[in-house]
Structure formats: structure tokens, C-alpha cells
Coordinates of C-alpha atoms in Angstrom, one line a residue:
X19 CA 14.3 -9.0 2.2
X20 CA 14.8 -6.3 -0.5
X21 CA 17.4 -7.0 -3.2
X22 CA 19.7 -4.2 -2.4
X23 CA 22.3 -5.4 -5.0
X24 CA 19.6 -5.2 -7.7
X25 CA 18.9 -1.6 -6.7
X26 CA 22.5 -0.7 -6.9
X27 CA 22.8 -2.3 -10.4
X28 CA 19.8 -0.2 -11.5
X29 CA 21.6 2.9 -10.2
X30 CA 24.8 1.9 -12.1
X31 CA 22.8 2.1 -15.4
X32 CA 21.8 5.7 -14.5
X33 CA 25.4 6.5 -13.4
X34 CA 26.7 5.3 -16.8
X35 CA 24.5 7.9 -18.5
X36 CA 26.2 10.7 -16.5
X37 CA 29.7 9.7 -17.9
X38 CA 31.1 9.7 -14.3
X39 CA 33.3 7.0 -12.8
X40 CA 31.5 6.9 -9.5
X41 CA 28.6 8.4 -7.6
X42 CA 28.8 9.8 -4.1
X43 CA 25.6 9.2 -2.2
X44 CA 25.3 11.6 0.7
X45 CA 21.6 11.5 1.4
X46 CA 21.2 9.1 4.4
X47 CA 17.8 7.9 3.2
X48 CA 19.2 7.0 -0.1
X49 CA 22.0 5.1 1.5
X50 CA 19.4 3.1 3.5
X51 CA 17.5 2.4 0.3
X52 CA 20.6 1.1 -1.5
X53 CA 22.2 -0.9 1.3
X54 CA 19.7 -1.6 4.1
X55 CA 22.0 0.2 6.5
X56 CA 19.8 2.2 8.9
X57 CA 22.4 4.3 10.6
X58 CA 23.3 7.9 9.8
X59 CA 26.6 9.7 9.2
X60 CA 27.4 7.4 6.3
X61 CA 28.3 7.9 2.7
X62 CA 28.1 5.4 -0.2
X63 CA 30.4 5.4 -3.2
X64 CA 29.2 3.4 -6.1
X65 CA 31.2 2.7 -9.2
X66 CA 30.8 0.4 -12.2
X67 CA 31.8 -2.7 -10.3
X68 CA 31.5 -2.2 -6.6
X69 CA 30.4 0.0 -3.8
X70 CA 32.0 1.2 -0.5
X71 CA 30.1 2.3 2.5
X72 CA 32.0 5.0 4.5
X73 CA 31.0 5.1 8.1
X74 CA 32.5 4.8 11.6
X75 CA 33.1 2.1 14.2
X76 CA 30.0 3.0 16.2
X77 CA 28.0 1.0 13.7
X78 CA 30.3 -2.1 13.4
X79 CA 27.9 -4.6 14.9
X80 CA 24.9 -3.0 13.2
X81 CA 26.6 -3.3 9.8
X82 CA 27.4 -7.0 10.4
X83 CA 23.6 -7.6 10.8
X84 CA 22.2 -5.2 8.2
X85 CA 24.6 -5.5 5.3
X86 CA 27.4 -8.0 6.0
X87 CA 28.6 -8.3 2.4
X88 CA 29.1 -4.6 1.9
X89 CA 32.7 -3.3 1.6
X90 CA 33.4 -0.8 4.4
X91 CA 35.7 2.1 4.9
X92 CA 35.6 2.7 8.7
X93 CA 36.9 6.0 10.0
X94 CA 38.7 6.0 13.3
X95 CA 38.9 9.1 15.5
X96 CA 40.1 11.8 15.1
X97 CA 39.6 11.4 11.4
X98 CA 36.4 13.0 10.2
X99 CA 34.0 11.8 7.5
X100 CA 35.1 14.0 4.6
X101 CA 38.8 13.4 5.0
X102 CA 38.0 9.6 5.1
X103 CA 35.9 10.0 1.9
X104 CA 38.8 11.8 0.2
X105 CA 41.1 8.9 1.1
X106 CA 38.7 6.4 -0.4
X107 CA 38.2 8.4 -3.6
X108 CA 42.0 8.9 -4.0
X109 CA 42.6 5.2 -3.5
X110 CA 40.0 4.3 -6.1
X111 CA 41.6 6.8 -8.5
X112 CA 38.3 8.4 -9.4
X113 CA 38.6 10.9 -12.3
X114 CA 35.0 12.0 -12.6
X115 CA 32.7 12.0 -9.6
X116 CA 29.0 12.4 -9.7
X117 CA 27.5 13.8 -6.5
X118 CA 23.9 14.3 -5.2
X119 CA 23.4 18.0 -5.9
X120 CA 20.2 18.0 -3.8
X121 CA 22.0 16.7 -0.7
X122 CA 25.7 17.7 -0.8
X123 CA 26.2 21.0 1.0
X124 CA 28.1 23.9 -0.3
X125 CA 30.7 23.5 2.4
X126 CA 31.2 19.8 1.6
X127 CA 31.4 20.5 -2.1
X128 CA 34.1 23.2 -1.5
X129 CA 36.1 20.8 0.6
X130 CA 36.0 18.1 -2.0
X131 CA 36.9 20.5 -4.8
X132 CA 40.0 21.7 -2.8
X133 CA 41.2 18.2 -1.7
X134 CA 40.4 16.5 -5.1
X135 CA 41.7 19.2 -7.4
X136 CA 42.3 16.6 -10.2
X137 CA 38.8 15.1 -10.0
X138 CA 36.0 16.5 -12.1
X139 CA 32.9 16.8 -9.8
X140 CA 29.5 16.6 -11.6
X141 CA 26.3 17.5 -9.8
X142 CA 23.3 15.2 -10.4
X143 CA 19.7 15.5 -9.3
X144 CA 17.4 12.8 -8.0
X145 CA 19.1 9.8 -9.5
X146 CA 18.3 7.6 -6.5
X147 CA 14.9 9.3 -6.0
X148 CA 13.9 8.2 -9.6
X149 CA 14.7 4.6 -8.6
X150 CA 12.6 5.0 -5.4
X151 CA 9.6 6.1 -7.4
X152 CA 8.8 2.4 -8.2
X153 CA 8.3 0.3 -5.1
X154 CA 9.1 -3.4 -5.2
X155 CA 7.0 -6.0 -3.4
X156 CA 8.8 -5.7 -0.1
X157 CA 8.4 -2.0 -0.1
X158 CA 4.7 -2.2 -0.8
X159 CA 4.3 -4.7 2.0
X160 CA 6.1 -2.4 4.4
X161 CA 3.9 0.5 3.4
X162 CA 0.8 -1.7 3.9
X163 CA 2.2 -2.4 7.4
X164 CA 2.6 1.3 8.2
X165 CA -1.0 1.9 7.0
X166 CA -2.3 -0.9 9.2
X167 CA -0.6 0.5 12.3
X168 CA -1.8 4.0 11.5
X169 CA -5.4 3.0 11.0
X170 CA -5.4 0.9 14.2
X171 CA -4.1 3.8 16.2
X172 CA -6.6 6.2 14.6
X173 CA -9.5 3.9 15.5
X174 CA -8.4 3.9 19.1
X175 CA -8.0 7.7 19.2
X176 CA -11.3 8.2 17.4
X177 CA -13.1 6.3 20.2
X178 CA -11.3 8.5 22.8
X179 CA -12.2 11.9 21.4
X180 CA -14.3 14.0 23.8
X181 CA -15.3 17.7 23.7
X182 CA -12.6 18.7 26.2
X183 CA -9.8 16.9 24.3
X184 CA -7.3 19.3 22.7
X185 CA -5.8 19.2 19.3
X186 CA -2.4 18.6 20.9
X187 CA -3.8 15.7 23.0
X188 CA -5.2 14.1 19.9
X189 CA -1.9 14.4 18.1
X190 CA 0.1 13.1 21.1
X191 CA -2.3 10.1 21.6
X192 CA -1.9 9.2 17.9
X193 CA 1.8 9.0 18.4
X194 CA 1.4 7.0 21.6
X195 CA -1.0 4.5 20.0
X196 CA 1.2 4.1 16.9
X197 CA 4.1 3.1 19.2
X198 CA 1.9 0.7 21.1
X199 CA 1.0 -1.0 17.9
X200 CA 4.6 -1.5 16.9
X201 CA 5.5 1.7 15.0
X202 CA 8.5 3.9 15.7
X203 CA 6.2 6.9 15.9
X204 CA 4.3 9.2 13.5
X205 CA 5.7 9.6 10.1
X206 CA 5.4 13.4 10.5
X207 CA 3.9 15.7 13.2
X208 CA 0.2 15.1 13.0
X209 CA -2.0 17.9 11.7
X210 CA -5.0 18.3 13.9
X211 CA -7.3 21.2 13.2
X212 CA -10.6 21.9 14.9
X213 CA -13.2 24.0 13.0
X214 CA -11.6 27.2 11.6
X215 CA -8.1 25.8 12.1
X216 CA -8.9 23.0 9.6
X217 CA -8.5 25.7 7.0
X218 CA -4.7 25.5 7.6
X219 CA -3.4 22.6 5.4
X220 CA -0.3 22.3 7.5
X221 CA -1.6 23.7 10.8
X222 CA 0.1 22.5 14.0
X223 CA -1.9 21.2 17.0
X224 CA -2.8 23.8 19.7
X225 CA -4.8 23.8 22.9
X226 CA -8.1 24.3 21.1
X227 CA -10.6 21.7 22.2
X228 CA -12.6 19.4 19.9
X229 CA -15.8 20.6 21.4
X230 CA -15.2 24.2 20.3
X231 CA -16.4 23.4 16.7
X232 CA -18.6 20.7 15.1
X233 CA -15.7 19.1 13.2
X234 CA -12.0 18.3 13.3
X235 CA -9.5 17.4 10.5
X236 CA -6.8 14.8 11.3
X237 CA -3.9 14.2 9.0
X238 CA -1.6 11.5 10.4
X239 CA 0.7 8.6 9.4
X240 CA 2.8 5.9 11.0
X241 CA 6.4 5.0 10.5
X242 CA 7.1 1.3 10.7
X243 CA 10.4 -0.3 9.7
X244 CA 11.4 3.0 8.1
X245 CA 8.4 3.1 5.7
X246 CA 5.5 5.5 6.2
X247 CA 1.8 6.1 5.6
X248 CA -0.1 9.4 5.2
X249 CA -3.9 9.7 5.5
X250 CA -6.4 12.4 6.3
X251 CA -10.0 12.2 7.6
X252 CA -12.4 14.7 9.0
X253 CA -14.6 13.8 12.0
X254 CA -17.7 15.6 13.1
X255 CA -19.1 15.7 16.6
X256 CA -22.4 17.4 15.9
X257 CA -25.4 17.3 13.6
X258 CA -24.3 17.7 10.0
X259 CA -24.9 21.2 8.7
X260 CA -25.9 21.7 5.0
X261 CA -22.7 23.7 4.2
X262 CA -20.5 21.0 5.7
X263 CA -22.4 18.2 3.9
X264 CA -21.9 20.0 0.5
X265 CA -18.2 20.7 1.0
X266 CA -17.5 17.2 2.4
X267 CA -19.3 15.4 -0.4
X268 CA -17.6 17.6 -3.0
X269 CA -14.2 16.7 -1.6
X270 CA -15.2 13.0 -1.4
X271 CA -16.2 13.1 -5.1
X272 CA -12.9 14.8 -6.0
X273 CA -11.0 12.1 -4.1
X274 CA -12.9 9.4 -5.9
X275 CA -12.4 11.0 -9.3
X276 CA -8.6 11.3 -8.7
X277 CA -8.4 7.6 -7.7
X278 CA -10.4 6.5 -10.7
X279 CA -8.0 8.4 -13.0
X280 CA -5.0 6.5 -11.6
X281 CA -3.6 3.7 -13.8
X282 CA -0.3 3.0 -15.7
X283 CA 0.3 5.5 -18.4
X284 CA -2.0 8.2 -16.9
X285 CA -0.3 11.6 -17.0
X286 CA 0.2 12.9 -13.5
X287 CA -1.2 16.4 -14.3
X288 CA -4.3 14.7 -15.8
X289 CA -5.0 12.9 -12.5
X290 CA -4.7 16.1 -10.6
X291 CA -7.1 17.7 -13.1
X292 CA -9.7 15.0 -12.7
X293 CA -10.0 15.8 -9.0
X294 CA -9.6 19.5 -9.4
X295 CA -12.4 19.6 -12.0
X296 CA -14.9 18.4 -9.4
X297 CA -14.0 21.1 -6.9
X298 CA -14.0 23.8 -9.6
X299 CA -17.4 22.6 -10.8
X300 CA -18.8 23.1 -7.3
X301 CA -17.5 26.7 -7.2
X302 CA -14.6 26.1 -4.8
X303 CA -11.7 26.0 -7.2
X304 CA -9.8 28.9 -5.5
X305 CA -10.2 27.1 -2.2
X306 CA -8.0 24.1 -3.4
X307 CA -4.5 25.6 -3.4
X308 CA -2.2 22.6 -3.3
X309 CA -1.4 19.7 -5.6
X310 CA -3.5 16.5 -5.5
X311 CA -0.9 14.2 -4.2
X312 CA 2.7 13.0 -3.8
X313 CA 4.7 9.8 -3.6
X314 CA 5.3 8.1 -0.3
X315 CA 7.8 5.5 0.9
X316 CA 10.9 6.0 3.0
X317 CA 9.8 9.7 3.3
X318 CA 6.5 11.3 3.5
X319 CA 7.1 13.4 0.4
X320 CA 8.7 11.6 -2.5
X321 CA 8.5 11.6 -6.2
X322 CA 6.2 11.4 -8.2
X323 CA 3.8 14.4 -7.8
X324 CA 0.2 14.6 -8.9
X325 CA 0.2 18.2 -9.8
X326 CA -0.1 20.7 -12.6
X327 CA 2.7 20.7 -15.2
X328 CA 3.8 17.2 -14.2
X329 CA 3.7 15.5 -17.6
X330 CA 5.3 12.2 -16.7
X331 CA 3.2 9.0 -16.9
X332 CA 2.3 6.9 -13.8
X333 CA 4.0 3.5 -13.7
X334 CA 3.0 0.3 -11.9
X335 CA 4.6 0.2 -8.5
X336 CA 4.3 3.8 -7.7
X337 CA 2.5 4.6 -4.4
X338 CA 0.9 8.1 -4.2
X339 CA -1.5 10.0 -2.0
X340 CA -4.8 11.4 -3.3
X341 CA -5.7 14.4 -1.1
X342 CA -8.1 17.0 -2.5
X343 CA -9.2 19.7 -0.1
X344 CA -11.4 22.8 0.3
X345 CA -10.2 25.4 2.7
X346 CA -12.3 28.4 3.7
X347 CA -10.7 31.0 6.1
X348 CA -12.8 31.6 9.1
X349 CA -15.0 28.5 8.6
X350 CA -12.6 25.5 8.3
X351 CA -11.5 22.9 5.8
X352 CA -12.1 19.4 4.5
X353 CA -9.4 17.1 3.1
X354 CA -9.8 13.4 2.4
X355 CA -6.5 11.6 1.7
X356 CA -5.8 8.0 0.7
X357 CA -2.7 6.1 -0.2
X358 CA -3.0 4.4 -3.6
X359 CA -0.8 1.8 -5.4
X360 CA -0.6 2.0 -9.2
X361 CA -1.0 -1.6 -10.3
X362 CA -0.4 -3.2 -13.8
X363 CA -4.1 -3.0 -14.5
X364 CA -5.2 0.1 -12.6
X365 CA -4.9 0.9 -8.9
X366 CA -5.4 -0.4 -5.4
X367 CA -6.5 1.9 -2.6
X368 CA -4.3 0.8 0.3
X369 CA -6.0 2.8 3.0
X370 CA -9.2 1.3 4.5
X371 CA -10.5 3.9 7.0
X372 CA -14.1 4.6 6.0
X373 CA -14.6 8.0 4.4
X374 CA -18.3 8.3 3.4
X375 CA -20.1 11.3 4.9
X376 CA -21.8 9.4 7.7
X377 CA -18.7 7.5 8.5
X378 CA -17.1 10.7 9.9
X379 CA -19.7 11.2 12.6
X380 CA -18.6 10.3 16.1
X381 CA -20.6 10.4 19.3

């Protein structure tokens, strides 16, 4: 079980740097990360010595199981969440309140400013997200579990693909198989692009059939115990054309170059550049229009980012995607994506789905 108290203590050290008495956590995902509580409609107030979870009685039994030692402030109808929060903050005599500027809405902030006129409200950015960048052992194990479920589902669906199967049917079947293998569903709506539609990095599945083109791009992930995976593979159902071979092998080399660059201390933009250099050298630089990768964990897009102008060093415990791609309008696209753990001595590729050129051929 994760050490939630240790996570909150790490947050307190960041809170101290802001000069605030307390931090109001309004992002539900961050509340889950800090407490283990998996419900929504909850706020967490953290000060130098304690924390209070503000929620309602619908979650009473759930809270007893998930975080029995947490101090609770339970609202009772007709009291709403914000008035209950004001009551808690007033009782705690908070003078300077840090808030999650990336989560708190303008309406909520206006209400708090009005009701807490004597309290100085200080916006912060990504305090908890910075903590979430480094995964502990339990989190890495949960991500491994999500990857395992996703890959088992993919193997089943791969064996089912026939020429008359549509993009939407492939996506729906992935979700179905992930649930059969124990996941709560896909970690994001699967991206399934046949032929020319594979040139859309975030294309949504349509009624286009797999047999209408020689290849199909599938970007999918599983959500298991609130943690996620994110992978991409391209499958071909016909004889490999020279153009496809060249583009696929270029992307594969870029994927491998990016992975090889990952280690503690490596600068994030340098990892992006290592992969991008391969694609640019093959003459497709303008066809790779997104960053190399991003962090994963409780959400499919977290910090850090492997991208230009990201000058922070990688640290052991980070889990990132490596997903170079080449996208040619009217022809299609190839993206190969793996989930990679930064280790103390280098990296570990967590995904195991084969990705060499001839591994993508299905019959």
C-alpha cells in the first residue's frame, strides 16, 4: 500500500516554500494521490501538522476502508462543498491559503475571496504534480499491471482483426477485452486510424474498415486500479510496400534512439532531440509535429515532458512515453510508442508488445 502520509509530508516541504499556512487541494486526482480516497467531490486541506478531507456522507463507508485515519469534515445537505470548506478554513484560523491555480475555477476563487476576506489567497502551480513525477515502487507496479492488461487485450484484438472490421469496432473491442482482463476500461478513447487516417495523431475511430488500406495505427491504454498505460503499434495486413518499410524503420530507429538517451540526469529536450534527429536525417522532420513523450501515472498526460525547451533533468522513478511519429497527409502515419521507466542506472522499457517491422504483419 502506498505511503500516503509520506506523500503529504513531501508536499508540506513544498508548501513551506510558498509561505502559506495551508494548501487547498481541489484537483480530485491529486486528492486521490495524497490520501488514497477514490471518490470525487472532495477537497483536501493540508497544513504544517495535519490534513482534513472535506467530503459528504455518500462516501462514509468508502472512506472507512480507503483512508480510515484521515480527519474528515463531512457536509450534510443542504450545505454545499464551498460553504463547508469556508467553515473548515475559518475554524483552522488560516491566514494565508495556497490554492491549486491550475484546478480552482474563477467562480470558486471569487466565492472564497468574498467569504474569506481576511485570508490572503496565493495561487500555486503544479505542486502536487511535481511530486507525482517520481513514482514509488507501488506506483510502478500498478503501471506494470495496467500495461499487462493492455497488452493482453491488444493480443486478443489483433487476432480478431479482419478486413471488414471497422476502426470503431477495433476500439470498442479493445475496451471490452481490457474490462475482461480486469481493467476498468481504456485509459483514454483509443485512437484507431486505417491508412490515410493514421496521419491524424489524435484521430477518433470511424466506420472505415481495416481492409480499406494495407495498415492500421492503434494507440491504446488500460486503466487498472486508477493507473494507466499508453502504447501505440502499427499493424499491416498486406505485403510491405517499400515506402511503408522506410517510414516504419525510420520511426523504429527514432523510438530506439529516444529510449537509449533516457537515463538519470539526461535533459528532457536532449532525449527529444535524439529521436527527432533520426527522423530529420531521413528527410521527414516536418512530418513529426509533436513532442517525443510525456509522463504517465494516474493520468495519461502528466509531467514530465520530453520536448523542446524542456531543460529539466530526468530522475529515477519517472515513467515516460517515447512516441516518435511520421504523418503524411493523404498517405497515413506511423507512430511507435513505449512506456519507459527511468532507473538509477539507465532505463527499463515496460511495454513488451513486439515492434520490429515484421512483428507488425498480421494475416
